[in-house]
Amino acid sequence: MQISKHLSLKEATHSDRADELKIVNDNPNLSVIDNMKLLAEKVFEPIREHFNVPIYVSSMYRGLPLNQAVKGSITSQHCSGEAMDIDMGDKGKPSNKEIFDYIKKNLVWDQLLAEFPKNGNISWVHVSYSNIKNRKQILVAKKINGKTSYIPYKSDKDLI
């Protein structure tokens, strides 16, 4: 089953961590699948079309057992199919930062997170889309005293 032109349900539910822990993560309900399709239509496909290269989703849907195992927020939009993490890693262009900038300047989103930036690079990009209301909130995830904190993004200086 395809979520969108370039994204399958299998890709959208895949999780290396779920595989490691032997957690079944491939059974979202129809409401969640509808949310995943909307996220793919409004965010994933425009990114894919703009850069014209495969875009690597490292996490999209998370069932509750997986979300608990990764210590995700109890209100994580991954559980409702409204969020995805994109990580181009060492796959070349575009970089995670380029994807972050494209989303920020060109798309509608609910939350856009620059996850654990270092020297202007972003470890991965978290983006969500809501069919109810999109807050256009941009945050930066950083480790502060060993704990993850989310600070409001003001400029690229926050990515250092």
PDB file of C-alpha atoms in Angstrom:
ATOM      1  CA  MET A   1       0.000   0.000   0.000  1.00  0.00           C
ATOM      2  CA  GLN A   2       1.234   3.467  -0.891  1.00  0.00           C
ATOM      3  CA  ILE A   3       0.839   6.415   1.488  1.00  0.00           C
ATOM      4  CA  SER A   4       1.773   8.706  -1.409  1.00  0.00           C
ATOM      5  CA  LYS A   5       3.495   8.544  -4.789  1.00  0.00           C
ATOM      6  CA  HIS A   6       6.963   8.061  -3.260  1.00  0.00           C
ATOM      7  CA  LEU A   7       6.203   6.622   0.195  1.00  0.00           C
ATOM      8  CA  SER A   8       4.867   3.171   1.037  1.00  0.00           C
ATOM      9  CA  LEU A   9       3.076   2.108   4.203  1.00  0.00           C
ATOM     10  CA  LYS A  10       5.958  -0.296   4.831  1.00  0.00           C
ATOM     11  CA  GLU A  11       8.459   2.599   4.797  1.00  0.00           C
ATOM     12  CA  ALA A  12       6.162   4.770   6.917  1.00  0.00           C
ATOM     13  CA  THR A  13       5.842   2.103   9.635  1.00  0.00           C
ATOM     14  CA  HIS A  14       9.407   0.766   9.519  1.00  0.00           C
ATOM     15  CA  SER A  15      11.573   1.249  12.577  1.00  0.00           C
ATOM     16  CA  ASP A  16      15.056  -0.147  13.142  1.00  0.00           C
ATOM     17  CA  ARG A  17      14.437   0.189  16.880  1.00  0.00           C
ATOM     18  CA  ALA A  18      11.177  -1.774  16.644  1.00  0.00           C
ATOM     19  CA  ASP A  19      13.051  -4.519  14.749  1.00  0.00           C
ATOM     20  CA  GLU A  20      15.770  -4.608  17.434  1.00  0.00           C
ATOM     21  CA  LEU A  21      13.174  -4.891  20.191  1.00  0.00           C
ATOM     22  CA  LYS A  22      10.915  -7.245  18.209  1.00  0.00           C
ATOM     23  CA  ILE A  23       8.004  -4.822  18.476  1.00  0.00           C
ATOM     24  CA  VAL A  24       5.303  -5.052  15.811  1.00  0.00           C
ATOM     25  CA  ASN A  25       4.844  -1.545  14.419  1.00  0.00           C
ATOM     26  CA  ASP A  26       3.008  -2.119  11.152  1.00  0.00           C
ATOM     27  CA  ASN A  27      -0.634  -1.887  12.176  1.00  0.00           C
ATOM     28  CA  PRO A  28      -1.886   1.719  12.204  1.00  0.00           C
ATOM     29  CA  ASN A  29      -5.649   2.131  12.123  1.00  0.00           C
ATOM     30  CA  LEU A  30      -7.456   3.833   9.228  1.00  0.00           C
ATOM     31  CA  SER A  31      -7.577   7.216  10.977  1.00  0.00           C
ATOM     32  CA  VAL A  32      -3.803   7.123  11.479  1.00  0.00           C
ATOM     33  CA  ILE A  33      -3.281   6.079   7.858  1.00  0.00           C
ATOM     34  CA  ASP A  34      -5.401   9.049   6.748  1.00  0.00           C
ATOM     35  CA  ASN A  35      -3.162  11.350   8.825  1.00  0.00           C
ATOM     36  CA  MET A  36      -0.052   9.759   7.322  1.00  0.00           C
ATOM     37  CA  LYS A  37      -1.414  10.310   3.818  1.00  0.00           C
ATOM     38  CA  LEU A  38      -2.099  13.972   4.592  1.00  0.00           C
ATOM     39  CA  LEU A  39       1.391  14.449   6.058  1.00  0.00           C
ATOM     40  CA  ALA A  40       2.897  12.820   2.971  1.00  0.00           C
ATOM     41  CA  GLU A  41       0.801  14.996   0.645  1.00  0.00           C
ATOM     42  CA  LYS A  42       1.473  18.291   2.428  1.00  0.00           C
ATOM     43  CA  VAL A  43       5.086  17.783   3.525  1.00  0.00           C
ATOM     44  CA  PHE A  44       6.884  14.686   2.233  1.00  0.00           C
ATOM     45  CA  GLU A  45       5.921  14.870  -1.438  1.00  0.00           C
ATOM     46  CA  PRO A  46       6.680  18.607  -1.823  1.00  0.00           C
ATOM     47  CA  ILE A  47      10.160  17.976  -0.358  1.00  0.00           C
ATOM     48  CA  ARG A  48      10.659  14.963  -2.638  1.00  0.00           C
ATOM     49  CA  GLU A  49       9.507  16.871  -5.703  1.00  0.00           C
ATOM     50  CA  HIS A  50      11.562  19.978  -4.898  1.00  0.00           C
ATOM     51  CA  PHE A  51      14.865  18.154  -4.400  1.00  0.00           C
ATOM     52  CA  ASN A  52      14.059  15.410  -6.942  1.00  0.00           C
ATOM     53  CA  VAL A  53      15.900  12.724  -4.961  1.00  0.00           C
ATOM     54  CA  PRO A  54      14.779  10.009  -2.526  1.00  0.00           C
ATOM     55  CA  ILE A  55      14.032  11.442   0.925  1.00  0.00           C
ATOM     56  CA  TYR A  56      14.766   9.116   3.855  1.00  0.00           C
ATOM     57  CA  VAL A  57      12.146   8.874   6.584  1.00  0.00           C
ATOM     58  CA  SER A  58      13.759   7.422   9.700  1.00  0.00           C
ATOM     59  CA  SER A  59      10.545   7.459  11.748  1.00  0.00           C
ATOM     60  CA  MET A  60       6.942   8.165  10.892  1.00  0.00           C
ATOM     61  CA  TYR A  61       4.308   6.005  12.558  1.00  0.00           C
ATOM     62  CA  ARG A  62       4.989   4.778  16.084  1.00  0.00           C
ATOM     63  CA  GLY A  63       2.561   2.466  17.798  1.00  0.00           C
ATOM     64  CA  LEU A  64       2.261   2.933  21.559  1.00  0.00           C
ATOM     65  CA  PRO A  65       4.617   0.019  22.447  1.00  0.00           C
ATOM     66  CA  LEU A  66       7.361   1.476  20.239  1.00  0.00           C
ATOM     67  CA  ASN A  67       6.733   5.012  21.457  1.00  0.00           C
ATOM     68  CA  GLN A  68       7.098   3.831  25.066  1.00  0.00           C
ATOM     69  CA  ALA A  69      10.257   1.880  24.204  1.00  0.00           C
ATOM     70  CA  VAL A  70      11.918   4.955  22.669  1.00  0.00           C
ATOM     71  CA  LYS A  71      10.689   7.112  25.565  1.00  0.00           C
ATOM     72  CA  GLY A  72       8.633   9.277  23.218  1.00  0.00           C
ATOM     73  CA  SER A  73       6.228  11.876  24.514  1.00  0.00           C
ATOM     74  CA  ILE A  74       2.825  10.525  25.521  1.00  0.00           C
ATOM     75  CA  THR A  75       1.359  13.115  23.139  1.00  0.00           C
ATOM     76  CA  SER A  76       3.766  12.302  20.288  1.00  0.00           C
ATOM     77  CA  GLN A  77       2.293  13.082  16.900  1.00  0.00           C
ATOM     78  CA  HIS A  78       4.171  10.036  15.581  1.00  0.00           C
ATOM     79  CA  CYS A  79       1.506   7.890  17.288  1.00  0.00           C
ATOM     80  CA  SER A  80      -1.290   9.576  15.347  1.00  0.00           C
ATOM     81  CA  GLY A  81       0.571   9.532  12.025  1.00  0.00           C
ATOM     82  CA  GLU A  82       0.994  13.313  12.044  1.00  0.00           C
ATOM     83  CA  ALA A  83       4.811  13.464  12.360  1.00  0.00           C
ATOM     84  CA  MET A  84       7.891  12.199  10.602  1.00  0.00           C
ATOM     85  CA  ASP A  85      11.624  12.347  11.108  1.00  0.00           C
ATOM     86  CA  ILE A  86      13.775  12.861   8.033  1.00  0.00           C
ATOM     87  CA  ASP A  87      17.449  11.946   8.107  1.00  0.00           C
ATOM     88  CA  MET A  88      19.530  12.171   4.964  1.00  0.00           C
ATOM     89  CA  GLY A  89      22.611  11.123   6.973  1.00  0.00           C
ATOM     90  CA  ASP A  90      25.565  10.570   4.672  1.00  0.00           C
ATOM     91  CA  LYS A  91      23.393  10.022   1.600  1.00  0.00           C
ATOM     92  CA  GLY A  92      24.539  13.259  -0.039  1.00  0.00           C
ATOM     93  CA  LYS A  93      22.342  16.153  -1.040  1.00  0.00           C
ATOM     94  CA  PRO A  94      20.149  17.579   0.238  1.00  0.00           C
ATOM     95  CA  SER A  95      21.424  17.881   3.775  1.00  0.00           C
ATOM     96  CA  ASN A  96      19.119  17.805   6.789  1.00  0.00           C
ATOM     97  CA  LYS A  97      19.723  21.553   7.127  1.00  0.00           C
ATOM     98  CA  GLU A  98      18.655  22.154   3.522  1.00  0.00           C
ATOM     99  CA  ILE A  99      15.461  20.173   4.126  1.00  0.00           C
ATOM    100  CA  PHE A 100      14.818  22.118   7.360  1.00  0.00           C
ATOM    101  CA  ASP A 101      15.255  25.418   5.492  1.00  0.00           C
ATOM    102  CA  TYR A 102      13.008  24.322   2.622  1.00  0.00           C
ATOM    103  CA  ILE A 103      10.210  23.301   4.977  1.00  0.00           C
ATOM    104  CA  LYS A 104      10.570  26.491   7.022  1.00  0.00           C
ATOM    105  CA  LYS A 105      10.372  28.769   3.971  1.00  0.00           C
ATOM    106  CA  ASN A 106       7.943  26.940   1.704  1.00  0.00           C
ATOM    107  CA  LEU A 107       5.546  24.598   3.473  1.00  0.00           C
ATOM    108  CA  VAL A 108       2.801  24.618   6.072  1.00  0.00           C
ATOM    109  CA  TRP A 109       3.565  22.554   9.180  1.00  0.00           C
ATOM    110  CA  ASP A 110       2.579  22.209  12.793  1.00  0.00           C
ATOM    111  CA  GLN A 111       5.984  21.662  14.411  1.00  0.00           C
ATOM    112  CA  LEU A 112       9.415  21.806  12.810  1.00  0.00           C
ATOM    113  CA  LEU A 113      12.301  20.636  14.957  1.00  0.00           C
ATOM    114  CA  ALA A 114      16.022  20.868  14.318  1.00  0.00           C
ATOM    115  CA  GLU A 115      17.171  17.843  16.289  1.00  0.00           C
ATOM    116  CA  PHE A 116      20.528  18.094  18.042  1.00  0.00           C
ATOM    117  CA  PRO A 117      22.343  20.548  15.768  1.00  0.00           C
ATOM    118  CA  LYS A 118      26.105  20.838  15.809  1.00  0.00           C
ATOM    119  CA  ASN A 119      28.153  23.393  13.885  1.00  0.00           C
ATOM    120  CA  GLY A 120      25.207  24.299  11.671  1.00  0.00           C
ATOM    121  CA  ASN A 121      24.340  20.698  10.817  1.00  0.00           C
ATOM    122  CA  ILE A 122      21.143  19.021  12.038  1.00  0.00           C
ATOM    123  CA  SER A 123      21.129  15.387  13.186  1.00  0.00           C
ATOM    124  CA  TRP A 124      17.602  14.909  11.790  1.00  0.00           C
ATOM    125  CA  VAL A 125      14.524  16.968  11.004  1.00  0.00           C
ATOM    126  CA  HIS A 126      11.225  16.348  12.781  1.00  0.00           C
ATOM    127  CA  VAL A 127       8.161  17.793  11.086  1.00  0.00           C
ATOM    128  CA  SER A 128       4.470  17.406  11.827  1.00  0.00           C
ATOM    129  CA  TYR A 129       1.264  18.400  10.095  1.00  0.00           C
ATOM    130  CA  SER A 130      -2.181  18.633  11.672  1.00  0.00           C
ATOM    131  CA  ASN A 131      -5.493  18.484   9.861  1.00  0.00           C
ATOM    132  CA  ILE A 132      -6.945  20.704  12.610  1.00  0.00           C
ATOM    133  CA  LYS A 133      -4.556  23.606  13.238  1.00  0.00           C
ATOM    134  CA  ASN A 134      -0.898  24.102  12.342  1.00  0.00           C
ATOM    135  CA  ARG A 135       1.005  26.195  14.878  1.00  0.00           C
ATOM    136  CA  LYS A 136       4.121  26.832  12.717  1.00  0.00           C
ATOM    137  CA  GLN A 137       6.232  26.240  15.816  1.00  0.00           C
ATOM    138  CA  ILE A 138       9.979  25.872  15.290  1.00  0.00           C
ATOM    139  CA  LEU A 139      12.087  24.352  18.055  1.00  0.00           C
ATOM    140  CA  VAL A 140      15.661  23.203  18.484  1.00  0.00           C
ATOM    141  CA  ALA A 141      16.418  20.029  20.475  1.00  0.00           C
ATOM    142  CA  LYS A 142      19.578  20.244  22.552  1.00  0.00           C
ATOM    143  CA  LYS A 143      21.098  18.271  25.410  1.00  0.00           C
ATOM    144  CA  ILE A 144      21.370  20.492  28.461  1.00  0.00           C
ATOM    145  CA  ASN A 145      22.841  18.889  31.584  1.00  0.00           C
ATOM    146  CA  GLY A 146      22.264  15.460  30.019  1.00  0.00           C
ATOM    147  CA  LYS A 147      18.564  16.085  29.405  1.00  0.00           C
ATOM    148  CA  THR A 148      16.843  16.898  26.107  1.00  0.00           C
ATOM    149  CA  SER A 149      15.418  20.399  26.031  1.00  0.00           C
ATOM    150  CA  TYR A 150      13.457  22.100  23.275  1.00  0.00           C
ATOM    151  CA  ILE A 151      14.190  25.779  22.824  1.00  0.00           C
ATOM    152  CA  PRO A 152      12.426  28.190  20.463  1.00  0.00           C
ATOM    153  CA  TYR A 153      14.274  28.724  17.175  1.00  0.00           C
ATOM    154  CA  LYS A 154      15.019  32.359  16.470  1.00  0.00           C
ATOM    155  CA  SER A 155      17.777  32.164  13.856  1.00  0.00           C
ATOM    156  CA  ASP A 156      20.453  29.856  12.502  1.00  0.00           C
ATOM    157  CA  LYS A 157      22.649  30.961  15.423  1.00  0.00           C
ATOM    158  CA  ASP A 158      20.533  28.533  17.494  1.00  0.00           C
ATOM    159  CA  LEU A 159      21.945  25.669  15.389  1.00  0.00           C
ATOM    160  CA  ILE A 160      25.508  26.048  16.635  1.00  0.00           C
TER     161      ILE A 160
END
